[in-house]
mmCIF file of C-alpha atoms in Angstrom:
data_model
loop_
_atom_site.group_PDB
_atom_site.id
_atom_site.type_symbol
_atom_site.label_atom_id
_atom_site.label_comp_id
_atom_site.label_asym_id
_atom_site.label_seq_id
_atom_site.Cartn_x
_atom_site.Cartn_y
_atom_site.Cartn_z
ATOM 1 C CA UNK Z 1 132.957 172.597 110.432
ATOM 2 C CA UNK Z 2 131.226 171.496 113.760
ATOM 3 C CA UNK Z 3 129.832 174.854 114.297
ATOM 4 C CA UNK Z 4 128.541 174.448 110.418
ATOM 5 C CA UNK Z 5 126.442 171.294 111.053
ATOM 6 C CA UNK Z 6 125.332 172.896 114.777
ATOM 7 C CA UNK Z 7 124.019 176.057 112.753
ATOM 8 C CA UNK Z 8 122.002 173.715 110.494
ATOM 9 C CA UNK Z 9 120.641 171.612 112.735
ATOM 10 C CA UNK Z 10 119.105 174.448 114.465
ATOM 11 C CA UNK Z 11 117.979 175.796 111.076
ATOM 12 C CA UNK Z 12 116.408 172.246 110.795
ATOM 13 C CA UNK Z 13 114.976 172.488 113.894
ATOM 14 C CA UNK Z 14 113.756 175.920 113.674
ATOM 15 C CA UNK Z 15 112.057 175.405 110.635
ATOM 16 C CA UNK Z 16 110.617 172.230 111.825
ATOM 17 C CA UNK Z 17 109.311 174.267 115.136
ATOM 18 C CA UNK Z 18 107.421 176.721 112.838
ATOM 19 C CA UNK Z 19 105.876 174.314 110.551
ATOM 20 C CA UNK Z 20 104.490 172.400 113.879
ATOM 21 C CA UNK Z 21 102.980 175.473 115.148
ATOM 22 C CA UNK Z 22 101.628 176.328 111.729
ATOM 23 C CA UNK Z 23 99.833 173.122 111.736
ATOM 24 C CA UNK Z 24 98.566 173.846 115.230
ATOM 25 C CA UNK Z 25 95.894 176.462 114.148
ATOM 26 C CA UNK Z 26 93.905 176.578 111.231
ATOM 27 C CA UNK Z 27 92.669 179.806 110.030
ATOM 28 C CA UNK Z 28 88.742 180.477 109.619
ATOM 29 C CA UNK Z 29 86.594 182.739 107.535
ATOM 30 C CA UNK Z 30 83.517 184.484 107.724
ATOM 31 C CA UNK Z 31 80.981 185.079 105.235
ATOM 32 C CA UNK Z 32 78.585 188.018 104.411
ATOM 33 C CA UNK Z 33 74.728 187.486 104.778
ATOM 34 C CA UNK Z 34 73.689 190.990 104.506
ATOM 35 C CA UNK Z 35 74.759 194.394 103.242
ATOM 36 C CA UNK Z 36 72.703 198.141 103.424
ATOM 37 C CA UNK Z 37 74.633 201.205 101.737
ATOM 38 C CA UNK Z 38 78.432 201.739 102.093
ATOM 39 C CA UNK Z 39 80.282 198.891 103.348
ATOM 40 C CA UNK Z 40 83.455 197.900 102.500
ATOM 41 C CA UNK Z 41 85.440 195.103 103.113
ATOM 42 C CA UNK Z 42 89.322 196.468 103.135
ATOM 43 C CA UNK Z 43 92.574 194.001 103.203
ATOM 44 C CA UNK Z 44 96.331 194.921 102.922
ATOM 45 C CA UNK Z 45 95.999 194.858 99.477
ATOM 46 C CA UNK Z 46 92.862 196.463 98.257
ATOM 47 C CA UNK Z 47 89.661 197.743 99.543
ATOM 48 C CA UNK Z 48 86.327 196.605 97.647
ATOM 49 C CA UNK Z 49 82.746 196.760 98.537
ATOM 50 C CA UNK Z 50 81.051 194.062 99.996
ATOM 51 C CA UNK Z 51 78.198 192.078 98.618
ATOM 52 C CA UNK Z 52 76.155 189.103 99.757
ATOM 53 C CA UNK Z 53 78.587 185.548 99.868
ATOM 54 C CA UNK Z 54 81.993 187.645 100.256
ATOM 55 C CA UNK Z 55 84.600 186.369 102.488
ATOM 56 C CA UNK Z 56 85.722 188.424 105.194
ATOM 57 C CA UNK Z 57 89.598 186.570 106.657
ATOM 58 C CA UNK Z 58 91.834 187.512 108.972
ATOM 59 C CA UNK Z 59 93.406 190.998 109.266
ATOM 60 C CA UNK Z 60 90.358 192.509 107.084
ATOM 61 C CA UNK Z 61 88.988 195.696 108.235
ATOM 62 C CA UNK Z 62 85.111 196.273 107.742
ATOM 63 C CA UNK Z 63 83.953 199.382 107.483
ATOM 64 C CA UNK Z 64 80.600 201.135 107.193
ATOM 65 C CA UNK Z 65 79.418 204.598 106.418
ATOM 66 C CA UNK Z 66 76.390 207.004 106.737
ATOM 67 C CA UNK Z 67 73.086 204.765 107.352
ATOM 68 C CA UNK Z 68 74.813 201.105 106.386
ATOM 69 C CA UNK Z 69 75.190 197.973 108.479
ATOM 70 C CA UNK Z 70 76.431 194.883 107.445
ATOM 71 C CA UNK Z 71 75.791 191.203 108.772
ATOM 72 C CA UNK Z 72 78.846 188.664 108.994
ATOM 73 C CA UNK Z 73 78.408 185.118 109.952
ATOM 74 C CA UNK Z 74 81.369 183.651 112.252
ATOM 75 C CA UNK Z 75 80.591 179.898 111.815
ATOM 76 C CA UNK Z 76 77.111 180.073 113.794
ATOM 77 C CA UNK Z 77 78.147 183.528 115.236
ATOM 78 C CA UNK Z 78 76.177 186.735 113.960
ATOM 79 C CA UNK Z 79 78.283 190.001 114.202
ATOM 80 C CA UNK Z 80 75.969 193.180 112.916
ATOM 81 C CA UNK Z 81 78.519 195.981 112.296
ATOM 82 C CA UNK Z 82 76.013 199.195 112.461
ATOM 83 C CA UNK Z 83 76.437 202.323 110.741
ATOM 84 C CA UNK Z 84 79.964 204.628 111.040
ATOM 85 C CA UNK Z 85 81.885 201.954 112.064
ATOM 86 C CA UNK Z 86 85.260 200.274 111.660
ATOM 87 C CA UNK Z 87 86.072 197.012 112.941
ATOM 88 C CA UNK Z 88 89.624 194.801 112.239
ATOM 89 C CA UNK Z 89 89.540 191.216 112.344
ATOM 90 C CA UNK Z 90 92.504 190.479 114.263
ATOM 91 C CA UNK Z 91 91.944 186.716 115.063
ATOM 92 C CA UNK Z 92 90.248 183.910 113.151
ATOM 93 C CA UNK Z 93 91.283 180.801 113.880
ATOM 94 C CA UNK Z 94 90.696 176.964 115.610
ATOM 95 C CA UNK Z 95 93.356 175.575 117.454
ATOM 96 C CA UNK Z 96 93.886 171.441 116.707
ATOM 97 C CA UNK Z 97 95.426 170.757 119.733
ATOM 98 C CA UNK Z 98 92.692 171.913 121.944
ATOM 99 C CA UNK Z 99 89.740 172.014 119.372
ATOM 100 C CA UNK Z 100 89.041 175.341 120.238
ATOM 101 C CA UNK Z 101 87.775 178.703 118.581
ATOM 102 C CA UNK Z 102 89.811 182.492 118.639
ATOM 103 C CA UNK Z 103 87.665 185.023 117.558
ATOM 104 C CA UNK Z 104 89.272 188.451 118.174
ATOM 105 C CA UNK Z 105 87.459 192.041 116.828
ATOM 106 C CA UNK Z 106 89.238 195.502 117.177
ATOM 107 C CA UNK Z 107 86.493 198.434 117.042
ATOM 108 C CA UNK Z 108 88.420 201.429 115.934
ATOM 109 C CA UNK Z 109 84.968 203.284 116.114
ATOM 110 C CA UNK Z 110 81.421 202.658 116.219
ATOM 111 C CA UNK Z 111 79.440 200.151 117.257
ATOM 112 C CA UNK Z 112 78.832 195.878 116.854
ATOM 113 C CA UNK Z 113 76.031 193.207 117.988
ATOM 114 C CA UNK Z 114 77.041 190.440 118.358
ATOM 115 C CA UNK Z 115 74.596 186.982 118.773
ATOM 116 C CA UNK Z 116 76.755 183.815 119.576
ATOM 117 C CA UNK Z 117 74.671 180.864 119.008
ATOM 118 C CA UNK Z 118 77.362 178.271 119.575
ATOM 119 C CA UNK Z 119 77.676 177.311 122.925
ATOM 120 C CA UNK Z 120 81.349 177.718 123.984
ATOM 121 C CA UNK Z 121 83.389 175.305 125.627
ATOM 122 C CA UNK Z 122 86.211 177.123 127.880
ATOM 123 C CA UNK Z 123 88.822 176.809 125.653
ATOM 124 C CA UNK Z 124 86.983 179.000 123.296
ATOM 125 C CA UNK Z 125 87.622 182.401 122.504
ATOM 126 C CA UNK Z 126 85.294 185.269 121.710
ATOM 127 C CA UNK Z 127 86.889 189.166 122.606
ATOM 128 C CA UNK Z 128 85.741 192.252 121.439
ATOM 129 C CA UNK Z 129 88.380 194.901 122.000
ATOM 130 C CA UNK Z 130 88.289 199.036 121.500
ATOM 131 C CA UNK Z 131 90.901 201.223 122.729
ATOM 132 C CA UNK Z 132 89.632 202.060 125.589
ATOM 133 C CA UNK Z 133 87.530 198.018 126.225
ATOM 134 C CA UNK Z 134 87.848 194.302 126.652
ATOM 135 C CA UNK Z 135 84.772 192.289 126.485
ATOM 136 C CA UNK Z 136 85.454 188.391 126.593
ATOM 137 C CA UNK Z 137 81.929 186.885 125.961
ATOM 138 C CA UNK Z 138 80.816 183.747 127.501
ATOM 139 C CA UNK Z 139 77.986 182.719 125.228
ATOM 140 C CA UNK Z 140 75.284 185.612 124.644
ATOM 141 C CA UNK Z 141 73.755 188.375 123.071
ATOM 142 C CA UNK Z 142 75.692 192.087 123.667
ATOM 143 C CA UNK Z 143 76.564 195.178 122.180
ATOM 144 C CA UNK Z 144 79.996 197.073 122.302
ATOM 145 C CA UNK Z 145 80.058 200.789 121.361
ATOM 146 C CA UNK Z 146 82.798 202.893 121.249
ATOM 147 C CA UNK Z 147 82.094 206.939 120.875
ATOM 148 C CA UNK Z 148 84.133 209.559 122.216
ATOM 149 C CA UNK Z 149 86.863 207.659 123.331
ATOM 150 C CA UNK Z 150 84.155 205.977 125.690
ATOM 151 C CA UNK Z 151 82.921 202.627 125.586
ATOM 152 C CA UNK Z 152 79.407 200.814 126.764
ATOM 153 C CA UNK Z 153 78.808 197.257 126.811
ATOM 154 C CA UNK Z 154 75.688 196.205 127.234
ATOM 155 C CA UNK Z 155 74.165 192.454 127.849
ATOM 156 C CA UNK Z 156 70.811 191.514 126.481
ATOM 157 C CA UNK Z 157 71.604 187.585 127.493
ATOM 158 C CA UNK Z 158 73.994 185.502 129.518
ATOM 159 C CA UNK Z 159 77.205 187.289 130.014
ATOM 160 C CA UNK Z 160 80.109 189.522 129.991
ATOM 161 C CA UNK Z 161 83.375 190.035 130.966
ATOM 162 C CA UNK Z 162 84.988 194.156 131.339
ATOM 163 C CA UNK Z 163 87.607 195.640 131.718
ATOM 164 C CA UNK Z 164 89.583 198.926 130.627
ATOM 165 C CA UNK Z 165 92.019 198.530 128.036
ATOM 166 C CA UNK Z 166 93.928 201.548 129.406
ATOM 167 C CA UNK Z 167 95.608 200.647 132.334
ATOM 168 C CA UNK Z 168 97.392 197.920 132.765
ATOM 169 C CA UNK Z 169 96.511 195.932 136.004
ATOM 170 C CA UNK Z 170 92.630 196.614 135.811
ATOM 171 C CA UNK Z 171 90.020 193.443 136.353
ATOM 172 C CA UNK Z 172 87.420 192.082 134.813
ATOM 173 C CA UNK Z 173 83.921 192.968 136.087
ATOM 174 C CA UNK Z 174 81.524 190.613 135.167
ATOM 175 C CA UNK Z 175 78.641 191.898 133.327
ATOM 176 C CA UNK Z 176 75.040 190.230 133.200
ATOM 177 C CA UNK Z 177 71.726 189.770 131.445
ATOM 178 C CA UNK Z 178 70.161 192.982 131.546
ATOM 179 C CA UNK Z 179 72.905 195.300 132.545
ATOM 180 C CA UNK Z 180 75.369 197.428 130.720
ATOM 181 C CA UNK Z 181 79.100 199.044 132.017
ATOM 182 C CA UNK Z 182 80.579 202.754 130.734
ATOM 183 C CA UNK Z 183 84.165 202.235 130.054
ATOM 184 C CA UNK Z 184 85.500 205.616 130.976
ATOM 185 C CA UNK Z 185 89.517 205.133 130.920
ATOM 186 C CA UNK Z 186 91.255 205.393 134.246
ATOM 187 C CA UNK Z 187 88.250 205.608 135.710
ATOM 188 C CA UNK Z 188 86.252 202.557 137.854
ATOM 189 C CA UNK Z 189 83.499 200.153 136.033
ATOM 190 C CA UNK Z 190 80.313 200.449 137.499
ATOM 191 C CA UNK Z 191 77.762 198.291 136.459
ATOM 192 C CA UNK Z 192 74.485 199.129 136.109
ATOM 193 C CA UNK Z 193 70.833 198.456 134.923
ATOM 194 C CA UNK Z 194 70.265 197.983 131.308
ATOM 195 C CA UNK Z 195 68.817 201.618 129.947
ATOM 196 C CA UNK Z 196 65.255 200.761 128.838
ATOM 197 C CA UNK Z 197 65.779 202.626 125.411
ATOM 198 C CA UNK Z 198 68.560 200.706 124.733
ATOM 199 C CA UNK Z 199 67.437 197.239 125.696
ATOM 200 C CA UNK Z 200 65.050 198.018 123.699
ATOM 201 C CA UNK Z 201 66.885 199.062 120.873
ATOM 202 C CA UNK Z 202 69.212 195.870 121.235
ATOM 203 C CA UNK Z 203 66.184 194.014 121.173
ATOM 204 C CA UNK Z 204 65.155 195.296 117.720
ATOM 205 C CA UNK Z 205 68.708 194.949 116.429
ATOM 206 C CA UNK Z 206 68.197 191.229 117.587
ATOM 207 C CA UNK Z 207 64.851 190.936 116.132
ATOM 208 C CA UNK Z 208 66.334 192.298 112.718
ATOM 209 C CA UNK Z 209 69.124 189.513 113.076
ATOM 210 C CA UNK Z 210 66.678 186.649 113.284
ATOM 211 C CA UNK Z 211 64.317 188.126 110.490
ATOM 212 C CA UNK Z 212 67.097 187.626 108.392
ATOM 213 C CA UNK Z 213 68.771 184.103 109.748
ATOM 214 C CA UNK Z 214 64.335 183.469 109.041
ATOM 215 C CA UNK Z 215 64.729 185.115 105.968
ATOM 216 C CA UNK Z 216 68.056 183.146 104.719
ATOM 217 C CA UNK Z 217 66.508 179.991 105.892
ATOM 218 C CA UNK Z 218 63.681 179.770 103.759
ATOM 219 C CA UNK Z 219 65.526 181.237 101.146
ATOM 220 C CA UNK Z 220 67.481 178.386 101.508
ATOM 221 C CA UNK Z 221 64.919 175.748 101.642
ATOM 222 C CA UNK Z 222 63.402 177.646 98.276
ATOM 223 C CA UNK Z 223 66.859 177.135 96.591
ATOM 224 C CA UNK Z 224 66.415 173.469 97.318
ATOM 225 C CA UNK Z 225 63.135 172.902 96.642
ATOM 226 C CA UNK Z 226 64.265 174.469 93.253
ATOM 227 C CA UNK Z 227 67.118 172.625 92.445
ATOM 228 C CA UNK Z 228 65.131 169.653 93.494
ATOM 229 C CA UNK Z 229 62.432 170.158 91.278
ATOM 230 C CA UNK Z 230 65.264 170.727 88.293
ATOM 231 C CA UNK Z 231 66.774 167.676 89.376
ATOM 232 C CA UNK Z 232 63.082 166.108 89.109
ATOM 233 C CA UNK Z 233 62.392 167.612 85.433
ATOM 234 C CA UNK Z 234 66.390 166.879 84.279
ATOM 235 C CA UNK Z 235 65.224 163.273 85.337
ATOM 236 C CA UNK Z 236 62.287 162.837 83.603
ATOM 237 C CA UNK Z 237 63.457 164.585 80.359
ATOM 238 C CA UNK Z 238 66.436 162.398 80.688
ATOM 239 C CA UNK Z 239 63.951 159.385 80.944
ATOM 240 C CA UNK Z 240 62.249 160.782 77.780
ATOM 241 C CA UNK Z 241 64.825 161.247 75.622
ATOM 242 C CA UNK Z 242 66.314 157.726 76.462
ATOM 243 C CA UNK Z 243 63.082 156.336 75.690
ATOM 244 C CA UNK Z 244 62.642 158.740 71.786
ATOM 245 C CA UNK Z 245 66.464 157.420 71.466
ATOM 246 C CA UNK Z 246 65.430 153.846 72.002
ATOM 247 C CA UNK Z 247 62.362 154.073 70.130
ATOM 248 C CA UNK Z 248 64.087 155.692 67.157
ATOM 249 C CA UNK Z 249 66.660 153.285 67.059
ATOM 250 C CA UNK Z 250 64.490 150.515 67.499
ATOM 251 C CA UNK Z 251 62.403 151.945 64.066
ATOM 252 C CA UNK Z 252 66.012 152.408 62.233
ATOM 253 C CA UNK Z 253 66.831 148.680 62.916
ATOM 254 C CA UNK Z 254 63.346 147.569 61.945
ATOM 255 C CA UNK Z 255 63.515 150.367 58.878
ATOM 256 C CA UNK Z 256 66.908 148.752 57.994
ATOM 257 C CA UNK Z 257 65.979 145.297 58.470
ATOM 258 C CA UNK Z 258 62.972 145.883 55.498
ATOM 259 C CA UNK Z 259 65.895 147.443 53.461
ATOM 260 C CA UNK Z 260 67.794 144.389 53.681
ATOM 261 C CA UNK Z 261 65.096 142.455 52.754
ATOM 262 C CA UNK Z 262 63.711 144.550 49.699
ATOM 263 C CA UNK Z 263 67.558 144.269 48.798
ATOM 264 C CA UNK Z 264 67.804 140.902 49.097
ATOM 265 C CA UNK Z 265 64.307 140.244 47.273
ATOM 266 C CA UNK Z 266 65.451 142.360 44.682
ATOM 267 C CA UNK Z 267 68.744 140.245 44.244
ATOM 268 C CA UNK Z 268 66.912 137.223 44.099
ATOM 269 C CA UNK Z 269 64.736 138.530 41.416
ATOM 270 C CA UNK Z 270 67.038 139.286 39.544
ATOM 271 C CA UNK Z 271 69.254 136.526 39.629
ATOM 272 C CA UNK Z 272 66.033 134.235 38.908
ATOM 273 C CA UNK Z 273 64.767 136.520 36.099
ATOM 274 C CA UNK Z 274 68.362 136.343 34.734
ATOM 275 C CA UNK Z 275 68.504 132.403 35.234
ATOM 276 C CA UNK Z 276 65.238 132.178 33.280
ATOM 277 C CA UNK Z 277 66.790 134.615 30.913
ATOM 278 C CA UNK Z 278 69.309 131.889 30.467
ATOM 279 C CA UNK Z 279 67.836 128.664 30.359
ATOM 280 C CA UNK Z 280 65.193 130.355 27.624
ATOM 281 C CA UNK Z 281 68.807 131.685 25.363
ATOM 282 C CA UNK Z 282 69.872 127.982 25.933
ATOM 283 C CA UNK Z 283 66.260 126.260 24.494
ATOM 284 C CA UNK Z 284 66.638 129.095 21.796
ATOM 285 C CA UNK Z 285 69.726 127.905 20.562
ATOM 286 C CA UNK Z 286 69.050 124.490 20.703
ATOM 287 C CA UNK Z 287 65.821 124.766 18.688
ATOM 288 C CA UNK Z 288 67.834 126.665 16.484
ATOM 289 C CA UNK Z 289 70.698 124.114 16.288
ATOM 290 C CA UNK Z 290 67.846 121.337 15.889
ATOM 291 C CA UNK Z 291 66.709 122.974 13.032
ATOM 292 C CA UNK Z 292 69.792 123.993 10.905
ATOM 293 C CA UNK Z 293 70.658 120.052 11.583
ATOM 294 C CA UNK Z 294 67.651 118.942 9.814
ATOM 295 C CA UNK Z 295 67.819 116.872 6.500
ATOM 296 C CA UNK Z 296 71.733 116.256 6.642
ATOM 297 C CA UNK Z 297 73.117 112.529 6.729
ATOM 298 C CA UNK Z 298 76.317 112.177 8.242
ATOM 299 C CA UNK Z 299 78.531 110.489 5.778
ATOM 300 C CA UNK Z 300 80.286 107.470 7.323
ATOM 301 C CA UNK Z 301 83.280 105.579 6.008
ATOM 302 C CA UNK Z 302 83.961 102.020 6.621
ATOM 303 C CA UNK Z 303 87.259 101.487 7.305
ATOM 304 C CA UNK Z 304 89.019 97.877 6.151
ATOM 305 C CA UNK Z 305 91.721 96.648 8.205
ATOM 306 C CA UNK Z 306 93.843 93.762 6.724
ATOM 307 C CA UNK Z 307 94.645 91.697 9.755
ATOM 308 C CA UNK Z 308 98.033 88.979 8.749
ATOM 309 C CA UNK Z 309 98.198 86.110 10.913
ATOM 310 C CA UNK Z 310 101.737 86.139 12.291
ATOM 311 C CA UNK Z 311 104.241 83.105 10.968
ATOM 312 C CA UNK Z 312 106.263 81.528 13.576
ATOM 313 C CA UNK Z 313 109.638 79.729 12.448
ATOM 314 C CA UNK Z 314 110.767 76.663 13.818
ATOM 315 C CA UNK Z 315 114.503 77.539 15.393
ATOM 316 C CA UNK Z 316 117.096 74.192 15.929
ATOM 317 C CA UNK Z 317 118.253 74.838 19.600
ATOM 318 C CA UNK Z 318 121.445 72.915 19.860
ATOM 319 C CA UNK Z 319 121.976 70.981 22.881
ATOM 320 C CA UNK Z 320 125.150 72.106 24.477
ATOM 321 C CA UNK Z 321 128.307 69.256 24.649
ATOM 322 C CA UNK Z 322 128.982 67.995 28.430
ATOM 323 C CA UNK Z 323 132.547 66.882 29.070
ATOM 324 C CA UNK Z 324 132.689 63.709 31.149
ATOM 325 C CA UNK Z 325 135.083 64.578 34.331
ATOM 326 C CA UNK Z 326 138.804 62.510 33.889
ATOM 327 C CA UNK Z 327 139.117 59.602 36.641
ATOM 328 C CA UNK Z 328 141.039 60.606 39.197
ATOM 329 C CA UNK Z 329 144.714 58.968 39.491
ATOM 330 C CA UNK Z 330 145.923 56.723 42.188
#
């Protein structure tokens, strides 16, 4: 029995442990801003092709083909997924307890720009891994490639941090503005000078990114000018047709009101026409009575009453006999 109650107590508190460290994180979502040819967005369950306002979560896999990139919006974080390339979003969450960000991309293949625009504190988390590469950003603008079971990093603005994938004790190098790394495995990172055809390619990439965050903007401001200027018109036609209801059913009381009247005019009439009506039947019938009456006497009978005078008779009224009371005896 003991060992009953100790199994679910543990159960209890097992159960509680995972709910606490479910409410720990919260998991985020990104959203895509911009889609050219064959990209699709592919989760456990299905695998559908992305469009403009889908939601990429956690443990999707994005992939692009022949000539297509894709634009995905972290929060305020751009990632541009270029063409022939696959990329799993392994972490996407913010941690309560210590208010931070994880954002964690697996490149099978191919190649990503990323632009963070949030400045991160250092609890936040922003890694870019390949299988042969770890880059943990620190707030900038980079690429990570991997072709050929080699990777390249290269930093356009503020910095990176390196290191191989494949072996197990390796270190970070750190990687700056303006230089780039080879990640050839089991081999050591040497950082170099950023290759002038590929800044400037970056560059363009970058230049392409803020077109379009341009390009959404004022999109954006159109939308609300728009729906402000339908709000404006929805206003004023509501004012409108409050004002043709009021003035309609101000003419229906005034239209009713004559009604009434006419009606009660009308009633009037009547009853005066049918008063006169009356009073004219009445003066008919006694001119008519008047006349039928004419030349007849009334016959009256006298009436004789014989009034006796009543006799009174004298009655004897006998007085009655008082007894004289006996003397007493002594």
């Amino acid at each position: 029995m003991k060992r009953l109650v100790v199994l679910v107590l543990m159960s209890v508190f097992v159960i509680s442990g995972i709910s606490c460290k479910k409410q720990k994180e919260i998991v985020r979502e990104g959203l895509v801003n911009f889609v050219s040819g064959e990209v699709y967005l592919m989760s456990v369950e299905k695998k559908n092709e992305a469009k403009v306002g889908d939601v990429v979560t956690q443990g999707m896999k994005i992939i692009t083909g022949s000539k297509s990139v894709v634009d995905i919006y972290f929060g305020e974080n751009a990632v541009k997924v270029l063409e022939n390339t696959v990329v799993e979003v392994r972490q996407l969450v913010t941690n309560l307890e210590s208010n931070s960000e994880q954002t964690k991309l697996f490149i099978e293949k191919g190649e990503t720009l990323s632009k963070i625009t949030k400045k991160l504190s250092k609890s936040d988390e922003y890694v870019i891994q390949t299988p042969t590469t770890i880059a943990a950003i620190r707030g900038t603008d980079f690429m990570v490639s991997e072709l050929g079971n080699k990777a390249k990093v290269s930093c356009l603005d503020g910095k990176v941090a390196v290191k191989d994938a494949t072996v197990e004790q390796s270190e970070y190098v750190e990687v700056n503005a303006g230089e780039e790394v080879e990640v050839d495995p089991g081999k050591p990172l040497n950082v170099k000078e950023l290759d002038a055809a590929n800044k400037e390619r970056i560059q363009n990439i970058l230049k392409d990114i803020k077109e379009m965050q341009q390009d959404i903007r004022k999109r954006f401001e159109e939308e609300r000018e728009k729906i402000r200027e339908q709000v404006k018109d929805m206003k004023q036609q509501t004012k409108e047709a409050v004002e043709k209801q009021r003035a309609e059913d101000l003419q229906r009381v005034e239209d009713q009101k004559a009604l009434d009247k006419a009606n009660i005019d009308a009633i009037k009439g009547t009853a005066d026409k049918g008063k006169e009506e009356a009073k004219e039947a009445v003066d008919a019938l006694k001119g008519d009575t008047a006349k039928s009456l004419e030349g007849v006497k009334p016959e009256v009978k006298k009436f004789s009453v014989d009034v006796k005078k009543p006799t009174i008779e004298k009655q004897s009224i006998d007085k009655p006999a008082v007894e004289k009371p006996a003397a007493p005896k002594l």
